[in-house]
Coordinates of C-alpha atoms and ligand atoms in Angstrom, one line a residue:
X1 CA 0.0 0.0 0.0
X2 CA 1.3 3.5 -0.8
X3 CA 1.8 5.9 2.1
X4 CA -0.6 8.4 0.6
X5 CA -4.2 7.7 1.7
X6 CA -3.1 5.2 4.3
X7 CA -4.2 5.7 8.0
X8 CA -1.4 7.9 9.5
X9 CA -1.3 6.0 12.8
X10 CA -2.9 2.8 13.8
X11 CA -2.1 0.8 17.0
X12 CA -3.6 -2.5 17.8
X13 CA -3.4 -4.2 21.2
X14 CA -0.1 -2.7 22.0
X15 CA 1.6 -4.0 25.1
X16 CA 4.8 -2.8 26.8
X17 CA 6.3 -4.1 30.0
X18 CA 9.2 -2.8 32.0
X19 CA 10.0 -5.7 34.4
X20 CA 6.8 -6.2 36.5
X21 CA 5.3 -2.9 35.3
X22 CA 2.8 -3.1 32.4
X23 CA 3.2 0.4 31.1
X24 CA 0.9 -0.1 28.1
X25 CA -1.8 -2.7 28.3
X26 CA -3.5 -3.8 25.0
X27 CA -3.9 -0.3 23.7
X28 CA -5.8 0.4 20.5
X29 CA -5.7 3.8 18.9
X30 CA -6.0 5.2 15.4
X31 CA -5.6 8.6 14.0
X32 CA -7.1 9.8 10.8
X33 CA -5.8 12.5 8.5
X34 CA -6.9 16.0 9.5
X35 CA -7.7 15.2 13.2
X36 CA -6.1 16.4 16.4
X37 CA -6.3 13.8 19.1
X38 CA -5.2 14.7 22.7
X39 CA -4.0 12.0 25.0
X40 CA -4.5 12.9 28.7
X41 CA -3.6 10.9 31.8
X42 CA -2.1 11.2 35.2
X43 CA 1.7 11.0 35.8
X44 CA 2.9 7.5 34.9
X45 CA -0.3 6.7 32.9
X46 CA 1.7 5.6 29.9
X47 CA 1.5 8.6 27.5
X48 CA 5.3 8.9 26.7
X49 CA 5.7 5.1 26.5
X50 CA 2.8 4.9 24.0
X51 CA 4.3 7.6 21.9
X52 CA 7.7 6.0 21.9
X53 CA 6.1 2.7 20.8
X54 CA 4.3 4.5 18.0
X55 CA 7.6 6.0 16.8
X56 CA 9.5 2.7 17.1
X57 CA 11.8 4.2 19.7
X58 CA 11.1 1.1 21.8
X59 CA 9.8 -2.3 20.8
X60 CA 6.4 -3.6 22.0
X61 CA 6.0 -6.9 23.9
X62 CA 2.7 -7.4 22.0
X63 CA 0.5 -5.9 19.4
X64 CA 1.5 -3.6 16.5
X65 CA 1.8 0.0 15.6
X66 CA 1.8 1.2 12.0
X67 CA 2.4 4.5 10.3
X68 CA 0.8 5.1 6.9
X69 CA -0.1 1.4 6.6
X70 CA 3.4 0.0 7.4
X71 CA 4.4 -1.7 10.7
X72 CA 6.7 0.7 12.5
X73 CA 9.2 -2.2 12.9
X74 CA 9.8 -2.3 9.1
X75 CA 8.7 1.2 8.0
X76 CA 11.2 2.8 5.7
X77 CA 12.4 6.4 5.2
X78 CA 9.4 7.1 2.9
X79 CA 7.1 6.7 5.9
X80 CA 9.3 8.4 8.5
X81 CA 9.9 11.4 6.4
X82 CA 6.2 12.2 6.7
X83 CA 6.4 12.1 10.5
X84 CA 7.4 14.9 12.9
X85 CA 7.8 14.3 16.6
X86 CA 9.0 15.8 19.8
X87 CA 9.2 13.5 22.7
X88 CA 10.4 14.5 26.2
X89 CA 13.5 16.6 26.0
X90 CA 13.7 18.1 22.6
X91 CA 16.8 17.0 20.7
X92 CA 19.2 19.5 19.2
X93 CA 22.9 19.4 18.2
X94 CA 24.4 21.7 20.9
X95 CA 27.2 23.1 18.8
X96 CA 24.9 24.0 15.9
X97 CA 22.9 27.2 15.8
X98 CA 19.1 27.3 15.7
X99 CA 19.1 27.8 11.9
X100 CA 21.7 25.0 11.4
X101 CA 19.7 22.6 13.5
X102 CA 16.6 23.3 11.5
X103 CA 18.5 22.9 8.2
X104 CA 19.7 19.5 9.5
X105 CA 16.2 18.5 10.5
X106 CA 14.8 19.6 7.1
X107 CA 17.4 17.7 5.1
X108 CA 17.1 14.5 7.3
X109 CA 13.4 14.6 6.5
X110 CA 14.0 14.6 2.8
X111 CA 13.7 18.3 1.9
X112 CA 16.1 19.2 -1.0
X113 CA 18.8 21.8 -0.8
X114 CA 16.5 24.2 -2.6
X115 CA 13.4 23.5 -0.5
X116 CA 15.2 23.6 2.9
X117 CA 16.0 27.3 3.2
X118 CA 12.4 28.4 2.6
X119 CA 11.1 25.9 5.2
X120 CA 13.7 26.9 7.8
X121 CA 12.9 30.6 7.4
X122 CA 9.2 29.9 7.6
X123 CA 9.4 27.8 10.8
X124 CA 11.8 30.2 12.5
X125 CA 9.3 33.0 11.9
X126 CA 6.3 31.0 13.0
X127 CA 7.9 29.9 16.2
X128 CA 9.2 33.3 17.0
X129 CA 12.8 32.2 16.9
X130 CA 14.0 35.1 14.6
X131 CA 16.1 36.7 17.3
X132 CA 17.9 33.4 18.0
X133 CA 18.5 32.0 14.6
X134 CA 22.3 32.4 14.9
X135 CA 22.6 31.3 18.5
X136 CA 24.0 27.9 19.4
X137 CA 21.2 25.6 20.7
X138 CA 23.2 24.9 23.9
X139 CA 22.8 28.6 24.8
X140 CA 19.0 28.6 24.6
X141 CA 16.6 29.0 27.5
X142 CA 14.4 26.0 28.3
X143 CA 11.4 27.5 26.5
X144 CA 13.3 28.4 23.4
X145 CA 14.8 24.9 23.3
X146 CA 11.3 23.6 23.3
X147 CA 10.4 26.1 20.5
X148 CA 13.4 24.7 18.5
X149 CA 12.2 21.1 19.2
X150 CA 8.8 22.0 17.9
X151 CA 10.3 23.8 14.9
X152 CA 12.4 20.7 14.1
X153 CA 9.2 18.6 14.3
X154 CA 7.3 20.9 11.9
X155 CA 10.0 22.1 9.4
X156 CA 9.1 19.5 6.8
X157 CA 5.3 19.9 7.1
X158 CA 4.7 16.4 8.4
X159 CA 1.5 14.5 7.7
X160 CA 1.7 12.8 11.1
X161 CA 2.8 14.9 14.1
X162 CA 3.3 13.4 17.5
X163 CA 4.0 15.8 20.4
X164 CA 4.6 14.9 24.0
X165 CA 3.8 17.7 26.4
X166 CA 4.7 20.3 23.8
X167 CA 3.7 23.3 25.9
X168 CA 5.4 22.3 29.2
X169 CA 8.1 25.0 29.0
X170 CA 6.4 27.5 26.7
X171 CA 5.3 31.0 27.7
X172 CA 1.7 32.1 26.8
X173 CA 2.8 33.5 23.4
X174 CA 4.5 30.2 22.6
X175 CA 1.3 28.3 23.5
X176 CA -0.7 30.5 21.1
X177 CA 1.9 30.0 18.3
X178 CA 1.9 26.3 18.7
X179 CA -1.9 26.1 18.8
X180 CA -2.1 27.9 15.5
X181 CA 0.5 25.7 13.9
X182 CA -1.3 22.5 15.1
X183 CA -4.6 23.7 13.8
X184 CA -3.1 24.7 10.5
X185 CA -1.3 21.4 10.1
X186 CA -4.6 19.5 10.7
X187 CA -6.5 21.8 8.3
X188 CA -4.0 20.8 5.6
X189 CA -4.6 17.1 6.3
X190 CA -2.0 16.2 9.0
X191 CA -2.9 13.9 11.8
X192 CA -1.8 15.2 15.2
X193 CA -1.4 13.3 18.5
X194 CA -0.6 15.5 21.4
X195 CA -0.2 14.7 25.1
X196 CA -0.9 17.3 27.7
X197 CA -1.6 18.0 31.3
X198 CA -3.2 21.4 30.4
X199 CA -6.8 20.5 29.9
X200 CA -7.9 24.0 29.0
X201 CA -5.3 24.0 26.2
X202 CA -6.4 20.5 25.1
X203 CA -10.0 21.7 25.0
X204 CA -9.1 24.5 22.6
X205 CA -7.1 22.4 20.1
X206 CA -8.3 18.8 20.1
X207 CA -11.1 17.2 18.0
X208 CA -11.0 14.1 20.3
X209 CA -9.7 13.5 23.8
X210 CA -8.5 10.0 24.7
X211 CA -8.0 9.2 28.4
X212 CA -5.2 6.8 29.3
X213 CA -5.0 5.3 32.7
X214 CA -2.6 2.6 33.9
X215 CA -1.6 1.9 30.3
X216 CA -5.1 1.5 28.9
X217 CA -7.4 3.8 27.0
X218 CA -10.3 4.0 29.4
X219 CA -12.6 6.3 27.4
X220 CA -13.0 9.3 25.1
X221 CA -14.2 12.7 26.0
X222 CA -15.6 15.5 23.9
X223 CA -13.1 18.4 24.2
X224 CA -15.8 21.1 24.4
X225 CA -19.1 21.5 26.1
X226 CA -18.4 20.0 29.5
X227 CA -16.1 20.4 32.5
X228 CA -13.2 18.4 31.0
X229 CA -11.3 18.3 34.3
X230 CA -14.3 16.9 36.2
X231 CA -15.1 14.4 33.4
X232 CA -11.5 13.3 33.3
X233 CA -11.3 12.6 37.1
X234 CA -14.7 10.8 37.0
X235 CA -13.4 8.5 34.2
X236 CA -10.2 7.7 36.0
X237 CA -12.1 7.0 39.2
X238 CA -14.6 4.7 37.4
X239 CA -11.6 2.8 35.8
X240 CA -10.0 2.3 39.2
X241 CA -13.3 1.1 40.6
X242 CA -13.7 -1.4 37.7
X243 CA -10.2 -2.7 38.3
X244 CA -10.8 -3.1 42.1
X245 CA -14.0 -4.9 41.5
X246 CA -12.6 -7.3 38.9
X247 CA -9.6 -8.1 41.2
X248 CA -12.0 -8.7 44.1
X249 CA -13.8 -11.1 41.8
X250 CA -10.5 -12.9 41.3
X251 CA -10.0 -11.9 37.7
X252 CA -6.4 -11.0 36.6
X253 CA -6.1 -7.8 34.6
X254 CA -5.0 -9.9 31.6
X255 CA -8.5 -11.5 31.6
X256 CA -10.5 -8.3 31.8
X257 CA -11.9 -6.9 28.6
Ligands
LIG301 P1 4.1 11.7 32.9 O1 2.8 12.4 32.7 O2 4.6 11.7 34.3 O3 5.2 12.1 31.9 P2 3.5 9.3 31.3 O4 2.0 9.1 31.2 O5 4.2 9.8 30.2 O6 3.8 10.1 32.7 P3 5.3 7.0 31.1 O7 6.5 7.8 31.2 O8 4.9 6.5 29.8 O9 4.0 7.8 31.7 O10 5.4 5.8 32.2 C1 4.4 4.7 32.2 C2 4.9 3.7 33.2 O11 6.1 3.0 32.7 C3 5.4 4.3 34.6 O12 5.0 3.4 35.6 C4 6.9 4.4 34.4 O13 7.5 4.3 35.6 C5 7.2 3.2 33.5 N1 8.4 3.3 32.7 C6 8.5 4.2 31.6 N2 9.7 4.1 31.1 C7 10.4 3.1 31.8 C8 11.7 2.6 31.7 N3 12.6 2.9 30.8 N4 12.0 1.6 32.6 C9 11.2 1.2 33.6 N5 9.9 1.7 33.7 C10 9.5 2.7 32.8

């Protein structure tokens, strides 16, 4: 199957264990082109682990993840070039300037020598990095490092964008810039998966909110029209209650569906 037209991200019954801890527990999720899906959960719920599995940064113990119709374990550069991501601490070459880092990111994602400069200029401007373009990335503040990480994820106009806590270090202006970029990317057909603890921000940007708890997706919430915080805690509490009841009945979590 060709990459174009294929589902940007599809995960089926993914499982990841770290020793005795089941970090991801039979998780199913798919993302269609043009939608923004927010993943919300408590600390340790499994958001980052799930994103790392989806990006083939770690291997699952069960299930599959595919990008544009190809299992991530075997997906080639044609698939990965269409993906942009920022997971945890944004990566940047410390000795390179902001502009040089973005040039490298653009070229690594398949932009040609003639395409890269325009894209670098565009993304520097959109993330408000103009005053820092010639500064080494090692000399950036935390928030500007995050802006650079986001710029690197966006410079090649990816069709699948995966962002883990993208606003954690941003100032309010940065939050607005990112929101506009995410919405624009989705309008032009990109699929976006974003994790966040900022529920008000999620409510503004997401089409769909998925709640992850103890490595499982426990439900979906509409981003607008209700008290998201309240609904989130209710959902988490109900999931805990279910788990307690099923263990009192003697079922192991592996047997609960
Ligand atoms: P947070 O909101 O705090 O960032 P999270 O939802 O991203 O949390 P994860 O980082 O995915 O949660 O962690 C899920 C579970 O897996 C936790 O219990 C965590 O301790 C465990 N875990 C994650 N990575 C590892 C690892 N490399 N080794 C051992 N345990 C891990």
